[in-house]
Amino acid sequence: TFHGATWGHLYPRWPFEQFLACVVASMGYLWRQVVLLLLLLQIDQHQIARKYAKALLVTYFLFAVLGNLIVSGLNTAAAEAEENWGYGNILYYTWMSYHGRAYGEYYPMGAAQEFLACVTTATGHLAWVVPLLLVVRSSVLSAVLSTVRPAEDAPGATAQVVGSPI
């Protein structure tokens, strides 16, 4: 579950086992981001690390926590009458699908649930990139703005990059 690989014949059957599987799936999902955060701290990029940690917390809470609660509610509403999974099992299925670690004991039974499964899985695969892109964008913009001089400082030019005459 931590690395996203399962054999499929063993899966959590009881609510406590499902809860532990969700925690381990979250750890497996977040370990790369934590390593990047530690690397930024190790190379003395504390400001970028702080921005990244804040962006990671906000986006993970919005996408993983709130998003999965909402999608689980939609899945419950879309469930066909003969499916009696219950909200807890649907939340477990949605959480594991988001983190890319579903075992297969629960699966979409209709077109609406198939659509929600695709959206959930795609969001889970792409959501970890959002905090990274936010920080990279901010850092690159800061770097560019710190190397551009105002036009008044560069006679005859509209702007000049330090070290590169125009």
mmCIF file of C-alpha atoms in Angstrom:
data_model
loop_
_atom_site.group_PDB
_atom_site.id
_atom_site.type_symbol
_atom_site.label_atom_id
_atom_site.label_comp_id
_atom_site.label_asym_id
_atom_site.label_seq_id
_atom_site.Cartn_x
_atom_site.Cartn_y
_atom_site.Cartn_z
ATOM 1 C CA THR A 1 0.000 0.000 0.000
ATOM 2 C CA PHE A 2 2.837 2.434 0.794
ATOM 3 C CA HIS A 3 4.358 2.214 -2.699
ATOM 4 C CA GLY A 4 1.068 1.695 -4.514
ATOM 5 C CA ALA A 5 1.525 -1.983 -5.348
ATOM 6 C CA THR A 6 -0.856 -4.706 -4.232
ATOM 7 C CA TRP A 7 -1.411 -8.303 -5.250
ATOM 8 C CA GLY A 8 -5.167 -8.031 -4.882
ATOM 9 C CA HIS A 9 -5.767 -11.235 -2.944
ATOM 10 C CA LEU A 10 -5.038 -9.532 0.388
ATOM 11 C CA TYR A 11 -6.973 -6.433 1.273
ATOM 12 C CA PRO A 12 -8.291 -4.775 4.434
ATOM 13 C CA ARG A 13 -11.598 -6.350 5.434
ATOM 14 C CA TRP A 14 -12.425 -4.560 8.686
ATOM 15 C CA PRO A 15 -12.933 -0.815 9.284
ATOM 16 C CA PHE A 16 -9.782 -0.484 11.410
ATOM 17 C CA GLU A 17 -7.715 -2.238 8.734
ATOM 18 C CA GLN A 18 -9.221 0.075 6.112
ATOM 19 C CA PHE A 19 -8.347 3.090 8.257
ATOM 20 C CA LEU A 20 -4.744 1.889 8.583
ATOM 21 C CA ALA A 21 -4.588 1.271 4.836
ATOM 22 C CA CYS A 22 -5.769 4.862 4.253
ATOM 23 C CA VAL A 23 -3.083 6.227 6.592
ATOM 24 C CA VAL A 24 -0.367 4.165 4.903
ATOM 25 C CA ALA A 25 -1.655 5.221 1.455
ATOM 26 C CA SER A 26 -1.422 8.863 2.540
ATOM 27 C CA MET A 27 2.131 8.338 3.760
ATOM 28 C CA GLY A 28 3.035 6.634 0.498
ATOM 29 C CA TYR A 29 1.496 9.501 -1.442
ATOM 30 C CA LEU A 30 3.220 12.239 0.573
ATOM 31 C CA TRP A 31 6.700 10.794 1.105
ATOM 32 C CA ARG A 32 8.130 12.346 -2.081
ATOM 33 C CA GLN A 33 6.859 15.769 -1.087
ATOM 34 C CA VAL A 34 8.312 15.420 2.403
ATOM 35 C CA VAL A 35 11.685 14.399 0.933
ATOM 36 C CA LEU A 36 11.621 17.479 -1.314
ATOM 37 C CA LEU A 37 10.785 19.648 1.694
ATOM 38 C CA LEU A 38 13.677 18.159 3.677
ATOM 39 C CA LEU A 39 16.003 18.663 0.714
ATOM 40 C CA LEU A 40 15.037 22.340 0.485
ATOM 41 C CA LEU A 41 15.755 22.742 4.191
ATOM 42 C CA GLN A 42 19.084 20.911 3.852
ATOM 43 C CA ILE A 43 20.278 23.274 1.117
ATOM 44 C CA ASP A 44 19.236 26.335 3.159
ATOM 45 C CA GLN A 45 16.234 27.296 1.048
ATOM 46 C CA HIS A 46 14.066 28.009 4.081
ATOM 47 C CA GLN A 47 11.822 30.582 2.389
ATOM 48 C CA ILE A 48 11.039 28.239 -0.513
ATOM 49 C CA ALA A 49 10.577 25.333 1.926
ATOM 50 C CA ARG A 50 8.111 27.397 3.947
ATOM 51 C CA LYS A 51 6.151 28.324 0.795
ATOM 52 C CA TYR A 52 6.169 24.707 -0.357
ATOM 53 C CA ALA A 53 5.021 23.372 3.015
ATOM 54 C CA LYS A 54 2.156 25.874 3.120
ATOM 55 C CA ALA A 55 1.113 25.119 -0.474
ATOM 56 C CA LEU A 56 1.344 21.368 0.175
ATOM 57 C CA LEU A 57 -0.812 21.543 3.300
ATOM 58 C CA VAL A 58 -3.464 23.719 1.681
ATOM 59 C CA THR A 59 -3.709 21.739 -1.566
ATOM 60 C CA TYR A 60 -3.653 18.353 0.172
ATOM 61 C CA PHE A 61 -6.405 19.454 2.544
ATOM 62 C CA LEU A 62 -8.511 20.867 -0.298
ATOM 63 C CA PHE A 63 -8.020 18.038 -2.799
ATOM 64 C CA ALA A 64 -7.542 14.954 -0.634
ATOM 65 C CA VAL A 65 -9.650 15.677 2.413
ATOM 66 C CA LEU A 66 -12.463 17.951 1.246
ATOM 67 C CA GLY A 67 -12.433 16.626 -2.317
ATOM 68 C CA ASN A 68 -12.717 13.012 -1.206
ATOM 69 C CA LEU A 69 -15.516 13.807 1.239
ATOM 70 C CA ILE A 70 -17.463 15.511 -1.544
ATOM 71 C CA VAL A 71 -16.772 12.815 -4.144
ATOM 72 C CA SER A 72 -17.733 10.121 -1.617
ATOM 73 C CA GLY A 73 -21.059 11.884 -1.130
ATOM 74 C CA LEU A 74 -21.535 11.998 -4.901
ATOM 75 C CA ASN A 75 -20.597 8.316 -5.138
ATOM 76 C CA THR A 76 -23.128 7.501 -2.429
ATOM 77 C CA ALA A 77 -25.813 9.394 -4.344
ATOM 78 C CA ALA A 78 -24.820 7.661 -7.598
ATOM 79 C CA ALA A 79 -24.767 4.184 -6.036
ATOM 80 C CA GLU A 80 -27.367 1.872 -7.417
ATOM 81 C CA ALA A 81 -29.984 0.440 -5.056
ATOM 82 C CA GLU A 82 -28.465 -3.045 -4.947
ATOM 83 C CA GLU A 83 -25.106 -1.675 -3.811
ATOM 84 C CA ASN A 84 -25.049 -1.498 -0.052
ATOM 85 C CA TRP A 85 -21.505 -0.307 0.539
ATOM 86 C CA GLY A 86 -22.304 2.398 3.071
ATOM 87 C CA TYR A 87 -20.640 5.819 3.217
ATOM 88 C CA GLY A 88 -17.609 4.535 5.172
ATOM 89 C CA ASN A 89 -16.724 1.961 2.522
ATOM 90 C CA ILE A 90 -17.316 4.460 -0.270
ATOM 91 C CA LEU A 91 -15.053 6.982 1.489
ATOM 92 C CA TYR A 92 -12.406 4.262 1.857
ATOM 93 C CA TYR A 93 -12.733 3.359 -1.863
ATOM 94 C CA THR A 94 -12.549 7.031 -2.908
ATOM 95 C CA TRP A 95 -9.574 7.757 -0.631
ATOM 96 C CA MET A 96 -7.628 4.761 -1.895
ATOM 97 C CA SER A 97 -8.473 5.574 -5.527
ATOM 98 C CA TYR A 98 -7.320 9.185 -5.072
ATOM 99 C CA HIS A 99 -4.003 7.975 -3.678
ATOM 100 C CA GLY A 100 -3.613 5.402 -6.476
ATOM 101 C CA ARG A 101 -3.751 2.409 -4.150
ATOM 102 C CA ALA A 102 -7.196 0.833 -4.551
ATOM 103 C CA TYR A 103 -7.265 -2.926 -3.975
ATOM 104 C CA GLY A 104 -10.236 -3.685 -6.214
ATOM 105 C CA GLU A 105 -12.670 -4.986 -3.612
ATOM 106 C CA TYR A 106 -14.844 -1.960 -4.395
ATOM 107 C CA TYR A 107 -15.251 -0.667 -7.917
ATOM 108 C CA PRO A 108 -17.605 1.616 -9.890
ATOM 109 C CA MET A 109 -20.916 -0.009 -10.779
ATOM 110 C CA GLY A 110 -22.443 2.551 -13.119
ATOM 111 C CA ALA A 111 -21.585 5.314 -15.564
ATOM 112 C CA ALA A 112 -21.730 8.057 -12.912
ATOM 113 C CA GLN A 113 -19.409 6.161 -10.584
ATOM 114 C CA GLU A 114 -17.037 5.358 -13.454
ATOM 115 C CA PHE A 115 -16.866 9.068 -14.286
ATOM 116 C CA LEU A 116 -16.240 9.957 -10.622
ATOM 117 C CA ALA A 117 -13.553 7.251 -10.419
ATOM 118 C CA CYS A 118 -11.752 8.737 -13.439
ATOM 119 C CA VAL A 119 -11.921 12.257 -12.011
ATOM 120 C CA THR A 120 -10.783 11.057 -8.566
ATOM 121 C CA THR A 121 -7.843 9.060 -9.904
ATOM 122 C CA ALA A 122 -6.721 11.785 -12.327
ATOM 123 C CA THR A 123 -6.951 14.419 -9.598
ATOM 124 C CA GLY A 124 -4.911 12.239 -7.256
ATOM 125 C CA HIS A 125 -2.223 11.732 -9.871
ATOM 126 C CA LEU A 126 -2.002 15.428 -10.682
ATOM 127 C CA ALA A 127 -2.693 17.151 -7.357
ATOM 128 C CA TRP A 128 0.799 16.617 -5.947
ATOM 129 C CA VAL A 129 2.136 18.765 -8.793
ATOM 130 C CA VAL A 130 0.060 21.836 -7.826
ATOM 131 C CA PRO A 131 2.107 22.909 -4.761
ATOM 132 C CA LEU A 132 5.322 22.275 -6.681
ATOM 133 C CA LEU A 133 4.172 24.453 -9.592
ATOM 134 C CA LEU A 134 2.993 27.217 -7.247
ATOM 135 C CA VAL A 135 6.380 27.409 -5.553
ATOM 136 C CA VAL A 136 8.380 27.124 -8.777
ATOM 137 C CA ARG A 137 6.288 29.876 -10.364
ATOM 138 C CA SER A 138 6.760 32.125 -7.349
ATOM 139 C CA SER A 139 10.503 31.444 -7.142
ATOM 140 C CA VAL A 140 11.128 31.958 -10.859
ATOM 141 C CA LEU A 141 9.095 35.169 -10.849
ATOM 142 C CA SER A 142 11.081 36.450 -7.858
ATOM 143 C CA ALA A 143 14.363 35.562 -9.557
ATOM 144 C CA VAL A 144 13.378 37.319 -12.775
ATOM 145 C CA LEU A 145 12.128 40.423 -10.993
ATOM 146 C CA SER A 146 15.318 40.623 -8.933
ATOM 147 C CA THR A 147 17.476 40.697 -12.088
ATOM 148 C CA VAL A 148 15.470 43.262 -14.069
ATOM 149 C CA ARG A 149 16.320 46.918 -13.555
ATOM 150 C CA PRO A 150 13.828 49.733 -14.059
ATOM 151 C CA ALA A 151 14.077 51.650 -17.362
ATOM 152 C CA GLU A 152 15.320 54.810 -15.608
ATOM 153 C CA ASP A 153 18.456 52.905 -14.520
ATOM 154 C CA ALA A 154 19.225 51.810 -18.107
ATOM 155 C CA PRO A 155 19.381 54.865 -20.383
ATOM 156 C CA GLY A 156 18.161 54.205 -23.889
ATOM 157 C CA ALA A 157 16.556 50.859 -23.016
ATOM 158 C CA THR A 158 13.152 49.896 -21.718
ATOM 159 C CA ALA A 159 14.611 47.302 -19.342
ATOM 160 C CA GLN A 160 17.896 45.550 -18.849
ATOM 161 C CA VAL A 161 18.733 42.213 -17.312
ATOM 162 C CA VAL A 162 21.761 42.501 -15.045
ATOM 163 C CA GLY A 163 24.790 40.985 -16.746
ATOM 164 C CA SER A 164 23.218 41.093 -20.227
ATOM 165 C CA PRO A 165 23.576 44.395 -22.082
ATOM 166 C CA ILE A 166 20.684 45.182 -24.408
#
